[in-house]
PDB file of N, CA and C in Angstrom:
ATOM      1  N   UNK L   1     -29.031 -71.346  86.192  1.00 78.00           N
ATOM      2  CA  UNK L   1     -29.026 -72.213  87.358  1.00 78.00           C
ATOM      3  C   UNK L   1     -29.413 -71.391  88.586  1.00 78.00           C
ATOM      4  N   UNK L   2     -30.332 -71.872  89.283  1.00 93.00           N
ATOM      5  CA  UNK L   2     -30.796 -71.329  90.535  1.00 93.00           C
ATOM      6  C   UNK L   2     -30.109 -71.644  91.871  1.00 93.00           C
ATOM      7  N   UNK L   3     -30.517 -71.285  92.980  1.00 95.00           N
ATOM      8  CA  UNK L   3     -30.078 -71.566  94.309  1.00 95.00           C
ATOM      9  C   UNK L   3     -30.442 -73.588  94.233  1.00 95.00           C
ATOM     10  N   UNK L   4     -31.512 -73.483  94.135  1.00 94.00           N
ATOM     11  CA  UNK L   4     -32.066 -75.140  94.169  1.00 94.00           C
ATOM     12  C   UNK L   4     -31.210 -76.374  93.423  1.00 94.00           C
ATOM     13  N   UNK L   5     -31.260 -75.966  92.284  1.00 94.00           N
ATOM     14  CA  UNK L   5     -30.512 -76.449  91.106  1.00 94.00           C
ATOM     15  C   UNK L   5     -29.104 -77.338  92.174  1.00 94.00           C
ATOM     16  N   UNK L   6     -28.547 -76.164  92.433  1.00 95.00           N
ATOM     17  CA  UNK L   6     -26.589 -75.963  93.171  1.00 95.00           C
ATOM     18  C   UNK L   6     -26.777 -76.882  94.270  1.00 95.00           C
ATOM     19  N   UNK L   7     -28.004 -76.942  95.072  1.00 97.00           N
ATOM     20  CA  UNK L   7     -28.080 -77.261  95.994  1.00 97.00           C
ATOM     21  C   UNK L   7     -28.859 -78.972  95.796  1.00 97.00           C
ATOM     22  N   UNK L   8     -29.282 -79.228  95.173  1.00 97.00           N
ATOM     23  CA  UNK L   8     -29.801 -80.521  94.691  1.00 97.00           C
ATOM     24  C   UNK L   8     -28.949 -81.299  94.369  1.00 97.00           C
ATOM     25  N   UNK L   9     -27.830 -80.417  93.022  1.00 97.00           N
ATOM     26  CA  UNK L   9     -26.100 -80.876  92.928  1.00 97.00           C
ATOM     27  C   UNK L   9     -25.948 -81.339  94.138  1.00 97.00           C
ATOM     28  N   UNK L  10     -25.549 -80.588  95.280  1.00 98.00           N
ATOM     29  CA  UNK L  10     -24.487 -81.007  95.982  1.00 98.00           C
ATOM     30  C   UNK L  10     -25.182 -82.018  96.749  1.00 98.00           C
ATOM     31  N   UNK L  11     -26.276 -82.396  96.899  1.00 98.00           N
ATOM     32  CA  UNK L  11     -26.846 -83.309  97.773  1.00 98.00           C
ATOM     33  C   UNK L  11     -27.209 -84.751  96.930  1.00 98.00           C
ATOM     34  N   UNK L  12     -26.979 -84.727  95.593  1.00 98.00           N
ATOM     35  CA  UNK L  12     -26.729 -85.928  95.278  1.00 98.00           C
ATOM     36  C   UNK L  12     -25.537 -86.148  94.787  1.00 98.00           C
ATOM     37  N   UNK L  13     -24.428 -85.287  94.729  1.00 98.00           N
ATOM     38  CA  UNK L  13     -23.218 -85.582  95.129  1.00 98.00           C
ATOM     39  C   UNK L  13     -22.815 -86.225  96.266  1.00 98.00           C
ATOM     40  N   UNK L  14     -23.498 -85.458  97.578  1.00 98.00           N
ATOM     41  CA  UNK L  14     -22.893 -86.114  98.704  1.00 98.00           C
ATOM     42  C   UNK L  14     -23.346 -87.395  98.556  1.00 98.00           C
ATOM     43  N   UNK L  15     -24.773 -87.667  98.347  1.00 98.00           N
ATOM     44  CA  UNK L  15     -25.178 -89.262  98.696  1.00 98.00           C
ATOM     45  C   UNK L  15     -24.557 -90.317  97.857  1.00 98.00           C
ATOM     46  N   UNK L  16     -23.887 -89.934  96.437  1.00 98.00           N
ATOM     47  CA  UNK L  16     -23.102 -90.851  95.633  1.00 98.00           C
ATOM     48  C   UNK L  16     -21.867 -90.942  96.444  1.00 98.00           C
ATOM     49  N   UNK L  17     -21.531 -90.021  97.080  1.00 98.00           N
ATOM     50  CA  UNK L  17     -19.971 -90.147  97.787  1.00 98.00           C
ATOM     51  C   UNK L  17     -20.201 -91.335  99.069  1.00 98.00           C
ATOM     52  N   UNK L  18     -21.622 -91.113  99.686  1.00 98.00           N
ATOM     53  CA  UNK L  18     -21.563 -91.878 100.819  1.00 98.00           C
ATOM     54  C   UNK L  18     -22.007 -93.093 100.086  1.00 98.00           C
ATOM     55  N   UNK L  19     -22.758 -93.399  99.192  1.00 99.00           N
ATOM     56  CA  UNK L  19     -22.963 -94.844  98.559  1.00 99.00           C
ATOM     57  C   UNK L  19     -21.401 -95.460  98.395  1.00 99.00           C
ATOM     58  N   UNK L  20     -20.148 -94.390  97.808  1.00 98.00           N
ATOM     59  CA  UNK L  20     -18.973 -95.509  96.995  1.00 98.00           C
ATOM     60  C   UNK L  20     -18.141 -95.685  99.106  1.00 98.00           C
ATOM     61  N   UNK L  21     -18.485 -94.950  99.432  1.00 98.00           N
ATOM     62  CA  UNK L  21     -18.352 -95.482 101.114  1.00 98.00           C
ATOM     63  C   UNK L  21     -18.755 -96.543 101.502  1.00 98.00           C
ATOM     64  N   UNK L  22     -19.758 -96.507 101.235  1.00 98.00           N
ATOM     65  CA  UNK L  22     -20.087 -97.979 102.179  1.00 98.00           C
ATOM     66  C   UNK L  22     -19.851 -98.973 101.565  1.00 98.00           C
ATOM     67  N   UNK L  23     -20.359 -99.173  99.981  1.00 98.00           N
ATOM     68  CA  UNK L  23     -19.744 -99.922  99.024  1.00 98.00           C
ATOM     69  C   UNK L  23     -18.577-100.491  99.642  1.00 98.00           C
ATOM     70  N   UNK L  24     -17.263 -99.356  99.460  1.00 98.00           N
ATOM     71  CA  UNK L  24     -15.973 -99.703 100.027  1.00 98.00           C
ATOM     72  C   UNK L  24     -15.752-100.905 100.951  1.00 98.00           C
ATOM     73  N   UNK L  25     -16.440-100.001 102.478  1.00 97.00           N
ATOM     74  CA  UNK L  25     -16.806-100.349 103.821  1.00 97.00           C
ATOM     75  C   UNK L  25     -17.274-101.871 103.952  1.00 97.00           C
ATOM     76  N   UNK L  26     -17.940-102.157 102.792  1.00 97.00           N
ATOM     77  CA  UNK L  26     -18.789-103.577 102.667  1.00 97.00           C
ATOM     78  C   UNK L  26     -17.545-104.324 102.231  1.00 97.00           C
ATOM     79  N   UNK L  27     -16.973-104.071 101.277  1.00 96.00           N
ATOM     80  CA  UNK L  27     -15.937-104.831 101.086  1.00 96.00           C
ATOM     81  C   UNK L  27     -14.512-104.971 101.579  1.00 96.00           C
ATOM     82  N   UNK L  28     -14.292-104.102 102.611  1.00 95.00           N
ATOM     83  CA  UNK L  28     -13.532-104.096 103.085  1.00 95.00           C
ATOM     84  C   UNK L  28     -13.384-105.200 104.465  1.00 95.00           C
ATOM     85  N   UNK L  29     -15.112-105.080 104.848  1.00 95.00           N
ATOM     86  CA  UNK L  29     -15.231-106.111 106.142  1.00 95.00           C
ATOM     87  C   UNK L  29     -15.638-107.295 105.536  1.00 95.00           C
ATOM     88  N   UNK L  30     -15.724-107.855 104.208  1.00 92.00           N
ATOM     89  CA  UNK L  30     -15.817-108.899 103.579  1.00 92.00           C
ATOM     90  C   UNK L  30     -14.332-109.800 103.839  1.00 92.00           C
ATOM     91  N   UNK L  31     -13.671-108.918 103.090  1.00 92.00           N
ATOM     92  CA  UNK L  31     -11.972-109.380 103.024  1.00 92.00           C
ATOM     93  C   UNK L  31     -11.441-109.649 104.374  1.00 92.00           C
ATOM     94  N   UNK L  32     -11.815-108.717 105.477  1.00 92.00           N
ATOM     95  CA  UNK L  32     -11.399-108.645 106.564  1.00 92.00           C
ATOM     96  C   UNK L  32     -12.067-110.075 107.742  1.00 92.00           C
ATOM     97  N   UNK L  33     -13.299-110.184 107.098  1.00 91.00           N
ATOM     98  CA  UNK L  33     -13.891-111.880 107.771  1.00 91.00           C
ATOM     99  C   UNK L  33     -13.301-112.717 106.985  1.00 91.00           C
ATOM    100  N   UNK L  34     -12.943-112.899 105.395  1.00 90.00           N
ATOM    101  CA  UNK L  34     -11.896-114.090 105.117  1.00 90.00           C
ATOM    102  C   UNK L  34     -10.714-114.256 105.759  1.00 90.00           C
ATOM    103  N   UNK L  35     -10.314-113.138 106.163  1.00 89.00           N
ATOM    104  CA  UNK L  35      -8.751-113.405 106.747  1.00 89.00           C
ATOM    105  C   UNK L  35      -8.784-113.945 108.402  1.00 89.00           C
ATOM    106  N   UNK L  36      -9.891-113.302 108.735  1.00 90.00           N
ATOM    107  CA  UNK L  36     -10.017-113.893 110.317  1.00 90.00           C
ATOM    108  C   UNK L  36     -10.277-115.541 110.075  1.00 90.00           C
ATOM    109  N   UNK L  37     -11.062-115.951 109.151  1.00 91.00           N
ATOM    110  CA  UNK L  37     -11.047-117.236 109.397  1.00 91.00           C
ATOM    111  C   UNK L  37     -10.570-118.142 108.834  1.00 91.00           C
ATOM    112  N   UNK L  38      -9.403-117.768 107.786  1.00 91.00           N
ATOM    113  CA  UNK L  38      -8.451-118.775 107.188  1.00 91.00           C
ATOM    114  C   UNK L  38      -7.681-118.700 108.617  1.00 91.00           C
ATOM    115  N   UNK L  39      -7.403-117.748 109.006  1.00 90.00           N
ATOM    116  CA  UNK L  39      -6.683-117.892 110.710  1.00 90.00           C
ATOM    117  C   UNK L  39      -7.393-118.683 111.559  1.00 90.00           C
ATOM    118  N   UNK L  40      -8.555-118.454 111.693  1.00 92.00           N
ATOM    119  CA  UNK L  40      -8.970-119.564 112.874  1.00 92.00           C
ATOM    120  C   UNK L  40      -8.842-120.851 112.300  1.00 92.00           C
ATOM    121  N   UNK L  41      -9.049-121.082 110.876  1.00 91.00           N
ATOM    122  CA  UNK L  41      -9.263-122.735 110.554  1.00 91.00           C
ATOM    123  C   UNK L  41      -7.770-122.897 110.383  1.00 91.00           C
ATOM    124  N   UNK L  42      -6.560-122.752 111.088  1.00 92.00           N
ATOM    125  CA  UNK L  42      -5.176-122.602 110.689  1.00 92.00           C
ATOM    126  C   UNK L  42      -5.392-123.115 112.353  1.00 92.00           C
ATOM    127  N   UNK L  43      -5.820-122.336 113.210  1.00 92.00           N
ATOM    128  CA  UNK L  43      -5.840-122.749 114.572  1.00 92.00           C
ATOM    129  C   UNK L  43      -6.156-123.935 115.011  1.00 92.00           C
ATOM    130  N   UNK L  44      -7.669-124.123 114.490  1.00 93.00           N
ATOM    131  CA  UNK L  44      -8.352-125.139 114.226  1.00 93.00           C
ATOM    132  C   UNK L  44      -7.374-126.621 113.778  1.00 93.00           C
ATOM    133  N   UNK L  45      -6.854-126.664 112.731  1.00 93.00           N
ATOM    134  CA  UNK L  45      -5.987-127.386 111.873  1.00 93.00           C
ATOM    135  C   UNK L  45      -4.794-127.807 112.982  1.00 93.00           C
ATOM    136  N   UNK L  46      -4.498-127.167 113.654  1.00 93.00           N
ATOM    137  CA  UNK L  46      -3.384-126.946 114.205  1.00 93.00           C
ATOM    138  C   UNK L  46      -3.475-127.927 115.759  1.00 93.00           C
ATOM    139  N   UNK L  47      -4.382-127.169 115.945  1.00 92.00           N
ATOM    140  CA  UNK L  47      -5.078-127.865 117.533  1.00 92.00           C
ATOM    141  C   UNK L  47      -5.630-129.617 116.925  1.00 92.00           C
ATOM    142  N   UNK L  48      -5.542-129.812 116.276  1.00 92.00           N
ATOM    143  CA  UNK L  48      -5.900-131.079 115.307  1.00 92.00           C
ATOM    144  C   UNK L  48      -4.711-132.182 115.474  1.00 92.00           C
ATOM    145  N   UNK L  49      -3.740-131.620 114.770  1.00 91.00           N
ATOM    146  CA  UNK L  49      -2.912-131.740 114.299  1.00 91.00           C
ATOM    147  C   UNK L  49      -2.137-132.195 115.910  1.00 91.00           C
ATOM    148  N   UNK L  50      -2.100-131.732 117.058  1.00 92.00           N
ATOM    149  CA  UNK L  50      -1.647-131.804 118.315  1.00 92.00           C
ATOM    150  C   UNK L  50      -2.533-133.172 118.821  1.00 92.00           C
ATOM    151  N   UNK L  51      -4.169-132.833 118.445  1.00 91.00           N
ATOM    152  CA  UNK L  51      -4.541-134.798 119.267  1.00 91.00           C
ATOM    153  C   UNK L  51      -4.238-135.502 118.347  1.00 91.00           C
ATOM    154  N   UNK L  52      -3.699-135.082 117.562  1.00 90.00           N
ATOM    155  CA  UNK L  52      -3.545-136.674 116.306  1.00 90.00           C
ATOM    156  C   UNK L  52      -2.233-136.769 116.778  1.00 90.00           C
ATOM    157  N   UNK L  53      -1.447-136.340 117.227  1.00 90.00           N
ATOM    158  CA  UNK L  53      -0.281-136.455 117.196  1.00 90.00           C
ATOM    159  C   UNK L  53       0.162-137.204 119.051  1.00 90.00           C
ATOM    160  N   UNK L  54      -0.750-136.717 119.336  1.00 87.00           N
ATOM    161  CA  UNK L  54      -1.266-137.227 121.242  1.00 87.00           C
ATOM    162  C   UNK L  54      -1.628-138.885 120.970  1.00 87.00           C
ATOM    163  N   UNK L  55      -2.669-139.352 120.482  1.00 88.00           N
ATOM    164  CA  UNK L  55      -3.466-140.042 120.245  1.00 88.00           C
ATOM    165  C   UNK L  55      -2.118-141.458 119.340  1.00 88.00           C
ATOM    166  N   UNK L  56      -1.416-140.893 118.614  1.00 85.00           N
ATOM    167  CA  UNK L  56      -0.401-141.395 117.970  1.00 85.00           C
ATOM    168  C   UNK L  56       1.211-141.993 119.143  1.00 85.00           C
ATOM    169  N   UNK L  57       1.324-141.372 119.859  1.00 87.00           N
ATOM    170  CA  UNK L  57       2.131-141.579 121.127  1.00 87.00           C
ATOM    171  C   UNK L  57       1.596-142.284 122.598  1.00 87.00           C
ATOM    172  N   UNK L  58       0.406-142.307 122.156  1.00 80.00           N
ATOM    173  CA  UNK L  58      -0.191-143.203 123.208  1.00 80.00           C
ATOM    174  C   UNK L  58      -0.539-144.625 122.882  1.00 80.00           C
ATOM    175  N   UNK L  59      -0.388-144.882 121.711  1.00 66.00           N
ATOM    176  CA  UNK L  59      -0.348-146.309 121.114  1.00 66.00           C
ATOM    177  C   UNK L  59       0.742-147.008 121.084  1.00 66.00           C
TER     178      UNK L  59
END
């Protein structure tokens, strides 16, 4: 094994390390936009739920 060889190693080592990164990264802000918007449509639902309930007392 040469200088090149060691050094080719470690540079497609690093780039597999930064691929299971972003990988990660991707799925991490996947999960992280489902949760923001089961919350907003909870808000949504909610603020709903207040003119129906307006709309119901005014009759």
């Amino acid at each position: 094994m040469n200088i090149g060889d060691v050094i080719f190693q470690l540079v497609m080592m690093a780039l597999l390390v930064a691929m299971m990164v972003v990988v990660y990264m991707i799925a991490k802000s996947f999960r992280n936009r489902r949760i923001e918007q089961r919350k907003h449509d909870k808000q949504i639902e909610e603020k709903l739920d207040q003119i129906l309930e307006k709309m119901d007392q005014t009759k």
